[in-house]
mmCIF file of C-alpha atoms in Angstrom:
data_model
loop_
_atom_site.group_PDB
_atom_site.id
_atom_site.type_symbol
_atom_site.label_atom_id
_atom_site.label_comp_id
_atom_site.label_asym_id
_atom_site.label_seq_id
_atom_site.Cartn_x
_atom_site.Cartn_y
_atom_site.Cartn_z
ATOM 1 C CA MET A 1 -51.306 13.178 -96.124
ATOM 2 C CA PHE A 2 -47.799 11.890 -95.477
ATOM 3 C CA ARG A 3 -46.913 15.095 -93.601
ATOM 4 C CA GLU A 4 -50.079 14.821 -91.471
ATOM 5 C CA THR A 5 -49.127 11.277 -90.544
ATOM 6 C CA GLN A 6 -45.595 12.416 -89.578
ATOM 7 C CA ARG A 7 -46.973 15.182 -87.374
ATOM 8 C CA THR A 8 -49.364 12.738 -85.665
ATOM 9 C CA LEU A 9 -46.573 10.235 -84.962
ATOM 10 C CA LEU A 10 -44.347 13.004 -83.616
ATOM 11 C CA TYR A 11 -47.133 14.237 -81.328
ATOM 12 C CA PHE A 12 -47.764 10.785 -79.829
ATOM 13 C CA THR A 13 -44.019 10.238 -79.411
ATOM 14 C CA LEU A 14 -43.707 13.451 -77.444
ATOM 15 C CA VAL A 15 -46.707 12.572 -75.255
ATOM 16 C CA LEU A 16 -45.268 9.125 -74.453
ATOM 17 C CA PHE A 17 -41.863 10.654 -73.628
ATOM 18 C CA CYS A 18 -43.421 13.180 -71.231
ATOM 19 C CA LEU A 19 -45.456 10.488 -69.474
ATOM 20 C CA PHE A 20 -42.348 8.323 -69.072
ATOM 21 C CA PHE A 21 -40.270 11.232 -67.687
ATOM 22 C CA THR A 22 -43.011 12.185 -65.199
ATOM 23 C CA ALA A 23 -43.270 8.609 -63.936
ATOM 24 C CA CYS A 24 -39.499 8.390 -63.409
ATOM 25 C CA SER A 25 -39.412 11.701 -61.524
ATOM 26 C CA THR A 26 -42.271 10.617 -59.261
ATOM 27 C CA SER A 27 -40.530 7.314 -58.545
ATOM 28 C CA ASN A 28 -37.254 9.025 -57.643
ATOM 29 C CA SER A 29 -39.003 11.580 -55.437
ATOM 30 C CA THR A 30 -40.803 8.816 -53.534
ATOM 31 C CA ALA A 31 -37.555 6.943 -52.956
ATOM 32 C CA THR A 32 -35.668 9.933 -51.549
ATOM 33 C CA ASN A 33 -38.291 11.963 -49.669
ATOM 34 C CA PRO A 34 -38.890 10.750 -46.076
ATOM 35 C CA ALA A 35 -42.394 12.214 -46.200
ATOM 36 C CA THR A 36 -43.451 9.779 -48.945
ATOM 37 C CA SER A 37 -41.099 6.819 -48.476
ATOM 38 C CA THR A 38 -42.255 4.008 -46.230
ATOM 39 C CA THR A 39 -38.675 2.800 -45.721
ATOM 40 C CA SER A 40 -37.450 6.256 -44.650
ATOM 41 C CA THR A 41 -40.270 7.037 -42.226
ATOM 42 C CA SER A 42 -39.704 3.735 -40.444
ATOM 43 C CA THR A 43 -36.138 4.692 -39.494
ATOM 44 C CA ILE A 44 -36.172 8.495 -39.044
ATOM 45 C CA SER A 45 -37.558 10.046 -35.851
ATOM 46 C CA THR A 46 -39.680 13.125 -36.484
ATOM 47 C CA THR A 47 -39.783 14.134 -32.786
ATOM 48 C CA PRO A 48 -36.652 16.054 -31.763
ATOM 49 C CA LEU A 49 -35.346 15.785 -28.224
ATOM 50 C CA PRO A 50 -36.137 18.751 -25.980
ATOM 51 C CA LYS A 51 -33.465 21.435 -26.097
ATOM 52 C CA THR A 52 -32.307 20.790 -22.544
ATOM 53 C CA GLN A 53 -32.090 17.048 -23.187
ATOM 54 C CA GLN A 54 -29.713 17.784 -26.049
ATOM 55 C CA ALA A 55 -27.693 20.432 -24.198
ATOM 56 C CA ILE A 56 -27.587 19.143 -20.602
ATOM 57 C CA LYS A 57 -26.892 15.560 -19.555
ATOM 58 C CA LEU A 58 -27.427 14.362 -15.993
ATOM 59 C CA PHE A 59 -25.098 11.707 -14.612
ATOM 60 C CA THR A 60 -24.956 9.822 -11.342
ATOM 61 C CA GLU A 61 -22.122 8.166 -9.524
ATOM 62 C CA PRO A 62 -21.117 5.411 -9.073
ATOM 63 C CA GLU A 63 -22.854 4.517 -12.360
ATOM 64 C CA ALA A 64 -20.896 6.907 -14.611
ATOM 65 C CA GLY A 65 -17.488 6.122 -13.123
ATOM 66 C CA GLU A 66 -14.453 8.222 -13.961
ATOM 67 C CA SER A 67 -14.712 7.619 -17.724
ATOM 68 C CA ILE A 68 -17.120 10.547 -18.174
ATOM 69 C CA PHE A 69 -14.353 12.889 -16.978
ATOM 70 C CA LEU A 70 -11.443 11.100 -18.634
ATOM 71 C CA ASP A 71 -13.221 11.180 -22.010
ATOM 72 C CA ALA A 72 -13.885 14.910 -21.676
ATOM 73 C CA ILE A 73 -10.299 15.752 -20.719
ATOM 74 C CA ASN A 74 -8.705 13.425 -23.266
ATOM 75 C CA ASN A 75 -10.872 14.799 -26.087
ATOM 76 C CA ALA A 76 -10.397 18.481 -25.274
ATOM 77 C CA HIS A 77 -9.199 20.468 -28.288
ATOM 78 C CA ARG A 78 -8.136 23.729 -26.669
ATOM 79 C CA SER A 79 -8.564 23.974 -22.906
ATOM 80 C CA VAL A 80 -9.393 22.257 -19.624
ATOM 81 C CA TRP A 81 -10.130 24.497 -16.633
ATOM 82 C CA VAL A 82 -10.767 22.903 -13.223
ATOM 83 C CA GLU A 83 -11.909 24.555 -9.979
ATOM 84 C CA THR A 84 -12.460 21.996 -7.271
ATOM 85 C CA TYR A 85 -12.094 21.059 -3.630
ATOM 86 C CA LEU A 86 -10.179 17.768 -3.854
ATOM 87 C CA LEU A 87 -8.081 16.337 -6.695
ATOM 88 C CA THR A 88 -6.309 13.099 -5.833
ATOM 89 C CA ASP A 89 -7.524 10.539 -8.383
ATOM 90 C CA THR A 90 -4.503 9.272 -10.326
ATOM 91 C CA GLY A 91 -6.469 8.750 -13.549
ATOM 92 C CA ILE A 92 -7.694 12.349 -13.586
ATOM 93 C CA LEU A 93 -4.239 13.689 -12.697
ATOM 94 C CA GLN A 94 -2.652 11.729 -15.541
ATOM 95 C CA ALA A 95 -5.288 12.930 -18.018
ATOM 96 C CA LEU A 96 -4.689 16.567 -17.037
ATOM 97 C CA GLU A 97 -0.931 16.146 -17.379
ATOM 98 C CA ASN A 98 -1.342 14.491 -20.785
ATOM 99 C CA ALA A 99 -3.584 17.331 -21.948
ATOM 100 C CA ALA A 100 -0.933 19.855 -20.937
ATOM 101 C CA HIS A 101 1.729 17.783 -22.728
ATOM 102 C CA HIS A 102 -0.405 18.041 -25.887
ATOM 103 C CA LYS A 103 -0.422 21.848 -25.607
ATOM 104 C CA ARG A 104 -3.916 22.258 -24.227
ATOM 105 C CA ASP A 105 -4.495 25.237 -21.932
ATOM 106 C CA VAL A 106 -4.860 23.327 -18.655
ATOM 107 C CA ARG A 107 -5.559 25.366 -15.531
ATOM 108 C CA VAL A 108 -6.296 23.977 -12.086
ATOM 109 C CA MET A 109 -7.446 25.781 -8.928
ATOM 110 C CA LEU A 110 -7.509 23.763 -5.715
ATOM 111 C CA GLU A 111 -8.604 24.544 -2.183
ATOM 112 C CA PRO A 112 -5.297 24.815 -0.301
ATOM 113 C CA ASN A 113 -6.481 23.386 3.010
ATOM 114 C CA PRO A 114 -9.474 21.064 2.567
ATOM 115 C CA TYR A 115 -11.102 19.864 5.766
ATOM 116 C CA GLY A 116 -9.720 16.444 6.654
ATOM 117 C CA GLY A 117 -7.816 16.297 3.371
ATOM 118 C CA GLY A 118 -4.400 17.738 4.244
ATOM 119 C CA SER A 119 -2.744 20.159 1.831
ATOM 120 C CA SER A 120 -3.138 20.424 -1.946
ATOM 121 C CA GLN A 121 0.360 21.850 -2.468
ATOM 122 C CA ASP A 122 1.949 18.548 -3.495
ATOM 123 C CA THR A 123 -0.745 18.000 -6.120
ATOM 124 C CA LEU A 124 -0.331 21.532 -7.476
ATOM 125 C CA ALA A 125 3.454 21.080 -7.613
ATOM 126 C CA GLU A 126 3.114 17.805 -9.527
ATOM 127 C CA LEU A 127 0.713 19.356 -12.029
ATOM 128 C CA LYS A 128 2.938 22.411 -12.475
ATOM 129 C CA MET A 129 5.936 20.211 -13.319
ATOM 130 C CA ALA A 130 3.816 18.606 -16.052
ATOM 131 C CA GLY A 131 3.017 21.971 -17.643
ATOM 132 C CA VAL A 132 -0.334 22.678 -15.982
ATOM 133 C CA THR A 133 -0.959 26.262 -14.874
ATOM 134 C CA VAL A 134 -1.977 26.090 -11.210
ATOM 135 C CA LYS A 135 -3.254 28.302 -8.407
ATOM 136 C CA SER A 136 -4.662 27.903 -4.951
ATOM 137 C CA THR A 137 -8.273 29.056 -4.798
ATOM 138 C CA SER A 138 -9.307 32.535 -3.739
ATOM 139 C CA PRO A 139 -8.868 33.417 -0.040
ATOM 140 C CA SER A 140 -12.064 35.485 -0.299
ATOM 141 C CA PHE A 141 -14.098 32.407 0.654
ATOM 142 C CA THR A 142 -14.134 30.264 3.779
ATOM 143 C CA LEU A 143 -13.423 27.312 1.487
ATOM 144 C CA THR A 144 -13.683 26.717 -2.232
ATOM 145 C CA HIS A 145 -15.929 23.672 -2.196
ATOM 146 C CA GLU A 146 -17.066 23.969 -5.813
ATOM 147 C CA LYS A 147 -16.632 20.935 -8.099
ATOM 148 C CA GLY A 148 -16.463 22.429 -11.583
ATOM 149 C CA MET A 149 -14.730 21.957 -14.909
ATOM 150 C CA VAL A 150 -14.954 23.764 -18.271
ATOM 151 C CA ILE A 151 -13.824 22.045 -21.482
ATOM 152 C CA ASP A 152 -12.908 24.128 -24.579
ATOM 153 C CA GLY A 153 -14.997 27.032 -23.324
ATOM 154 C CA ASN A 154 -18.186 25.281 -24.471
ATOM 155 C CA THR A 155 -18.917 22.495 -21.947
ATOM 156 C CA ALA A 156 -19.310 22.871 -18.189
ATOM 157 C CA PHE A 157 -19.359 20.170 -15.523
ATOM 158 C CA ILE A 158 -21.392 21.097 -12.419
ATOM 159 C CA MET A 159 -21.433 18.370 -9.769
ATOM 160 C CA SER A 160 -21.238 17.132 -6.210
ATOM 161 C CA CYS A 161 -18.236 14.853 -6.760
ATOM 162 C CA ASN A 162 -14.604 15.611 -6.101
ATOM 163 C CA PHE A 163 -11.909 14.173 -8.329
ATOM 164 C CA THR A 164 -11.119 11.409 -5.865
ATOM 165 C CA TYR A 165 -11.068 7.631 -6.031
ATOM 166 C CA SER A 166 -13.998 7.239 -3.625
ATOM 167 C CA ALA A 167 -16.159 9.678 -5.607
ATOM 168 C CA LEU A 168 -15.504 8.164 -9.039
ATOM 169 C CA ASN A 169 -14.923 4.477 -8.404
ATOM 170 C CA GLY A 170 -17.939 2.994 -6.777
ATOM 171 C CA THR A 171 -18.481 4.007 -3.152
ATOM 172 C CA ASN A 172 -20.219 7.418 -3.238
ATOM 173 C CA ARG A 173 -23.647 8.567 -4.337
ATOM 174 C CA GLU A 174 -23.091 11.681 -6.459
ATOM 175 C CA TYR A 175 -25.039 13.785 -8.968
ATOM 176 C CA GLY A 176 -23.770 16.065 -11.722
ATOM 177 C CA VAL A 177 -24.483 17.543 -15.131
ATOM 178 C CA VAL A 178 -22.572 18.034 -18.354
ATOM 179 C CA ASP A 179 -23.905 21.366 -19.599
ATOM 180 C CA THR A 180 -23.465 22.850 -23.089
ATOM 181 C CA LEU A 181 -26.137 25.555 -22.812
ATOM 182 C CA GLN A 182 -24.074 28.626 -23.623
ATOM 183 C CA PRO A 183 -25.590 31.013 -21.006
ATOM 184 C CA ASP A 184 -24.709 28.446 -18.321
ATOM 185 C CA VAL A 185 -21.234 27.746 -19.710
ATOM 186 C CA GLN A 186 -20.437 31.438 -20.062
ATOM 187 C CA ASP A 187 -21.352 32.097 -16.448
ATOM 188 C CA VAL A 188 -19.442 29.097 -15.098
ATOM 189 C CA THR A 189 -16.459 30.349 -17.097
ATOM 190 C CA ALA A 190 -16.972 33.847 -15.676
ATOM 191 C CA ILE A 191 -16.898 32.423 -12.142
ATOM 192 C CA PHE A 192 -13.661 30.580 -12.910
ATOM 193 C CA ASN A 193 -12.064 33.706 -14.375
ATOM 194 C CA ALA A 194 -13.174 35.862 -11.448
ATOM 195 C CA ASP A 195 -11.828 33.413 -8.885
ATOM 196 C CA TRP A 196 -8.608 32.990 -10.880
ATOM 197 C CA ASN A 197 -8.101 36.760 -11.043
ATOM 198 C CA ARG A 198 -9.420 37.435 -7.516
ATOM 199 C CA THR A 199 -12.299 39.577 -8.741
ATOM 200 C CA MET A 200 -16.094 39.368 -8.409
ATOM 201 C CA PRO A 201 -18.188 37.846 -11.210
ATOM 202 C CA HIS A 202 -21.414 39.490 -12.347
ATOM 203 C CA ILE A 203 -23.849 36.592 -12.752
ATOM 204 C CA THR A 204 -27.590 36.949 -13.392
ATOM 205 C CA ASN A 205 -28.353 33.418 -14.625
ATOM 206 C CA PRO A 206 -31.383 32.190 -12.608
ATOM 207 C CA ASN A 207 -30.503 28.533 -13.234
ATOM 208 C CA LEU A 208 -27.178 28.645 -11.408
ATOM 209 C CA VAL A 209 -27.015 28.217 -7.637
ATOM 210 C CA ILE A 210 -23.931 30.084 -6.452
ATOM 211 C CA SER A 211 -22.475 30.404 -2.969
ATOM 212 C CA PRO A 212 -22.176 32.773 -1.318
ATOM 213 C CA THR A 213 -24.361 34.790 -3.732
ATOM 214 C CA ASN A 214 -27.821 33.253 -4.175
ATOM 215 C CA ALA A 215 -27.568 29.696 -2.870
ATOM 216 C CA ARG A 216 -29.620 30.117 0.301
ATOM 217 C CA SER A 217 -32.488 31.975 -1.365
ATOM 218 C CA SER A 218 -32.509 29.569 -4.333
ATOM 219 C CA LEU A 219 -32.721 26.453 -2.163
ATOM 220 C CA VAL A 220 -35.393 27.920 0.129
ATOM 221 C CA ALA A 221 -37.448 28.900 -2.925
ATOM 222 C CA LEU A 222 -37.156 25.392 -4.355
ATOM 223 C CA ILE A 223 -38.118 23.729 -1.060
ATOM 224 C CA THR A 224 -41.112 25.978 -0.441
ATOM 225 C CA SER A 225 -42.340 25.539 -4.033
ATOM 226 C CA ALA A 226 -43.274 21.878 -3.383
ATOM 227 C CA LYS A 227 -46.977 21.172 -3.616
ATOM 228 C CA GLN A 228 -47.063 17.367 -3.474
ATOM 229 C CA SER A 229 -43.621 15.933 -2.732
ATOM 230 C CA LEU A 230 -40.120 16.929 -1.714
ATOM 231 C CA ILE A 231 -37.114 14.583 -1.791
ATOM 232 C CA LEU A 232 -33.572 15.260 -0.645
ATOM 233 C CA GLU A 233 -30.285 13.365 -0.704
ATOM 234 C CA GLU A 234 -27.718 15.237 1.347
ATOM 235 C CA GLU A 235 -24.375 14.748 3.028
ATOM 236 C CA GLU A 236 -24.997 17.350 5.731
ATOM 237 C CA MET A 237 -28.050 18.573 7.587
ATOM 238 C CA TYR A 238 -27.130 21.358 9.965
ATOM 239 C CA ASP A 239 -28.564 24.661 8.905
ATOM 240 C CA SER A 240 -31.517 25.961 10.890
ATOM 241 C CA GLY A 241 -32.937 28.077 8.053
ATOM 242 C CA ILE A 242 -33.074 25.216 5.544
ATOM 243 C CA GLU A 243 -34.301 22.766 8.198
ATOM 244 C CA ARG A 244 -37.118 25.177 9.061
ATOM 245 C CA ALA A 245 -38.113 25.449 5.385
ATOM 246 C CA ILE A 246 -38.187 21.640 5.081
ATOM 247 C CA VAL A 247 -40.277 21.238 8.251
ATOM 248 C CA ASN A 248 -42.715 23.970 7.194
ATOM 249 C CA THR A 249 -43.151 22.162 3.874
ATOM 250 C CA ALA A 250 -43.983 18.918 5.683
ATOM 251 C CA ARG A 251 -46.451 20.723 7.937
ATOM 252 C CA ARG A 252 -48.328 21.905 4.846
ATOM 253 C CA GLY A 253 -49.145 18.258 4.191
ATOM 254 C CA ILE A 254 -46.398 17.710 1.626
ATOM 255 C CA LYS A 255 -44.718 14.286 1.574
ATOM 256 C CA VAL A 256 -41.085 14.960 2.502
ATOM 257 C CA GLN A 257 -38.382 12.265 2.366
ATOM 258 C CA VAL A 258 -34.731 12.801 3.254
ATOM 259 C CA ILE A 259 -31.741 10.464 2.840
ATOM 260 C CA LEU A 260 -28.567 11.214 4.777
ATOM 261 C CA PRO A 261 -25.323 9.249 5.209
ATOM 262 C CA ALA A 262 -25.099 6.533 7.817
ATOM 263 C CA PRO A 263 -22.506 7.451 10.467
ATOM 264 C CA ARG A 264 -19.233 5.587 10.305
ATOM 265 C CA THR A 265 -18.777 2.703 12.690
ATOM 266 C CA GLY A 266 -17.845 3.936 16.138
ATOM 267 C CA GLN A 267 -18.517 7.581 15.298
ATOM 268 C CA SER A 268 -21.347 9.840 16.389
ATOM 269 C CA ASP A 269 -23.845 11.093 13.834
ATOM 270 C CA SER A 270 -22.862 14.650 12.884
ATOM 271 C CA ASN A 271 -26.378 15.219 11.529
ATOM 272 C CA ALA A 272 -28.110 14.125 14.759
ATOM 273 C CA GLN A 273 -29.426 17.555 15.714
ATOM 274 C CA GLY A 274 -30.757 18.255 12.220
ATOM 275 C CA ILE A 275 -32.365 14.822 12.082
ATOM 276 C CA ALA A 276 -34.127 15.445 15.392
ATOM 277 C CA ILE A 277 -35.541 18.736 14.104
ATOM 278 C CA LEU A 278 -36.772 17.140 10.871
ATOM 279 C CA LYS A 279 -38.386 14.189 12.621
ATOM 280 C CA ALA A 280 -40.144 16.445 15.118
ATOM 281 C CA GLY A 281 -41.595 18.291 12.142
ATOM 282 C CA GLY A 282 -43.007 15.146 10.518
ATOM 283 C CA VAL A 283 -40.241 14.511 7.983
ATOM 284 C CA VAL A 284 -39.297 10.894 7.262
ATOM 285 C CA VAL A 285 -35.523 10.471 7.397
ATOM 286 C CA ARG A 286 -33.430 7.480 6.344
ATOM 287 C CA GLU A 287 -29.691 6.802 6.261
ATOM 288 C CA ASP A 288 -28.122 5.082 3.249
ATOM 289 C CA ALA A 289 -26.657 1.697 4.161
ATOM 290 C CA GLU A 290 -25.321 0.901 0.688
ATOM 291 C CA LEU A 291 -23.364 3.941 -0.537
ATOM 292 C CA VAL A 292 -21.585 6.869 1.067
ATOM 293 C CA MET A 293 -24.162 9.636 0.736
ATOM 294 C CA HIS A 294 -22.115 12.526 -0.648
ATOM 295 C CA ALA A 295 -24.937 13.805 -2.888
ATOM 296 C CA LYS A 296 -26.424 17.282 -2.745
ATOM 297 C CA MET A 297 -29.836 16.932 -4.416
ATOM 298 C CA ILE A 298 -33.272 18.461 -3.800
ATOM 299 C CA ALA A 299 -36.300 17.792 -6.030
ATOM 300 C CA ALA A 300 -39.787 19.280 -5.734
ATOM 301 C CA ASP A 301 -42.857 17.613 -7.312
ATOM 302 C CA ASN A 302 -40.746 16.013 -10.061
ATOM 303 C CA MET A 303 -40.858 19.488 -11.611
ATOM 304 C CA GLN A 304 -37.577 21.063 -10.519
ATOM 305 C CA ALA A 305 -34.400 19.747 -8.961
ATOM 306 C CA PHE A 306 -31.134 21.130 -7.623
ATOM 307 C CA VAL A 307 -27.805 19.333 -7.970
ATOM 308 C CA GLY A 308 -24.426 20.808 -7.160
ATOM 309 C CA SER A 309 -21.770 21.184 -4.487
ATOM 310 C CA GLU A 310 -23.740 23.005 -1.755
ATOM 311 C CA ASN A 311 -24.252 21.170 1.523
ATOM 312 C CA ILE A 312 -27.030 22.132 3.894
ATOM 313 C CA SER A 313 -24.847 24.130 6.257
ATOM 314 C CA ALA A 314 -24.333 27.808 6.969
ATOM 315 C CA SER A 315 -20.691 27.753 5.894
ATOM 316 C CA SER A 316 -21.539 26.085 2.588
ATOM 317 C CA LEU A 317 -24.372 28.444 1.714
ATOM 318 C CA ASP A 318 -23.030 31.709 3.121
ATOM 319 C CA GLY A 319 -19.229 31.516 3.197
ATOM 320 C CA ASN A 320 -17.882 29.077 0.627
ATOM 321 C CA ARG A 321 -17.465 29.229 -3.124
ATOM 322 C CA GLU A 322 -19.987 26.641 -4.300
ATOM 323 C CA LEU A 323 -21.751 25.936 -7.576
ATOM 324 C CA GLY A 324 -24.990 24.155 -8.441
ATOM 325 C CA ILE A 325 -27.795 24.254 -10.964
ATOM 326 C CA VAL A 326 -31.601 23.978 -10.991
ATOM 327 C CA LEU A 327 -32.997 21.551 -13.573
ATOM 328 C CA SER A 328 -36.511 21.283 -14.960
ATOM 329 C CA ASP A 329 -36.125 18.731 -17.770
ATOM 330 C CA LYS A 330 -38.486 15.766 -17.249
ATOM 331 C CA TYR A 331 -35.959 13.163 -18.434
ATOM 332 C CA MET A 332 -33.371 14.267 -15.890
ATOM 333 C CA LEU A 333 -36.006 14.535 -13.176
ATOM 334 C CA ASN A 334 -37.175 10.999 -13.903
ATOM 335 C CA THR A 335 -33.587 9.774 -13.514
ATOM 336 C CA ILE A 336 -33.324 11.606 -10.198
ATOM 337 C CA GLN A 337 -36.599 10.061 -9.019
ATOM 338 C CA THR A 338 -35.517 6.561 -10.029
ATOM 339 C CA THR A 339 -32.145 6.962 -8.339
ATOM 340 C CA PHE A 340 -33.736 8.315 -5.177
ATOM 341 C CA GLN A 341 -36.269 5.501 -4.999
ATOM 342 C CA HIS A 342 -33.487 2.907 -5.265
ATOM 343 C CA ASP A 343 -31.490 4.625 -2.521
ATOM 344 C CA TRP A 344 -34.615 4.950 -0.363
ATOM 345 C CA SER A 345 -35.288 1.210 -0.698
ATOM 346 C CA VAL A 346 -31.841 0.274 0.666
ATOM 347 C CA SER A 347 -31.706 2.928 3.390
ATOM 348 C CA ASN A 348 -32.551 2.448 7.046
ATOM 349 C CA GLN A 349 -35.300 4.535 8.614
ATOM 350 C CA ILE A 350 -34.291 6.491 11.699
ATOM 351 C CA ARG A 351 -36.707 5.929 14.561
#
């Protein structure tokens, strides 16, 4: 009888211990598992950003300022490679020189004779003295008008803005992207290497808009793809092929809006002939009265948009080294739309 009582007590003790252990385990699991914890689910997002939103960031000037470039250069771990048209901003120059001083692989290619910008030789000489490896851009092109930079071989800047005070400090309208999608970065790097070594790159990336390779066909395809709306912010408008594509789009009943720069006081409008062609074709054209319109942006139906260095001119599309990209991410397109609508509201319609 005594042994039966002992066995019974031991049985109940074991049952109570198991129940207690199970309760503790359940409590701990609830506290640490976001799927069952009310405190965790209230602070953790379960909807990841789209891949392009994580890998490509759109920026606009003058909103971004020069800090977006200074931060990238100053935080480079291995290398900073620049291929651009103009480089005169003292903050950018100092950052490049500092990066070279800290043993980063800093390489700079500049257009030797930019239109209206004198010579780049003094800038290249200054950078070389600071330890930067420098070259003039390839003579294979009419001009190198690209505005590109690659950081550490894993981040590419593709943009409309030069490294100048006016572009980065509050007077110009500019668009650009910071791109970490590896197919894009690899091809931008390949273009840099080819131009550095005076060879031809083999690029098949459909997202990149490259002059003189595929820029004209890419921009015509984007313009003619519009089914409801087409918006453009451009510095130049004197290429008959692109103008014809824009007019034909308007004649299909598509709403087409174009913003161009206002001519400087006392100067004639260099875009006058292109404006006349667009207006005759039913396109509404305005000139920005607030900022210097240096942008190169085309967006169709809020579905796809181009940003880059290409102007709407034959030399830009067919003779220069230029670089742009076609975007389809809705967040970036919404930013482009919002920026355009602001610029449209402060621009003067041409009658």
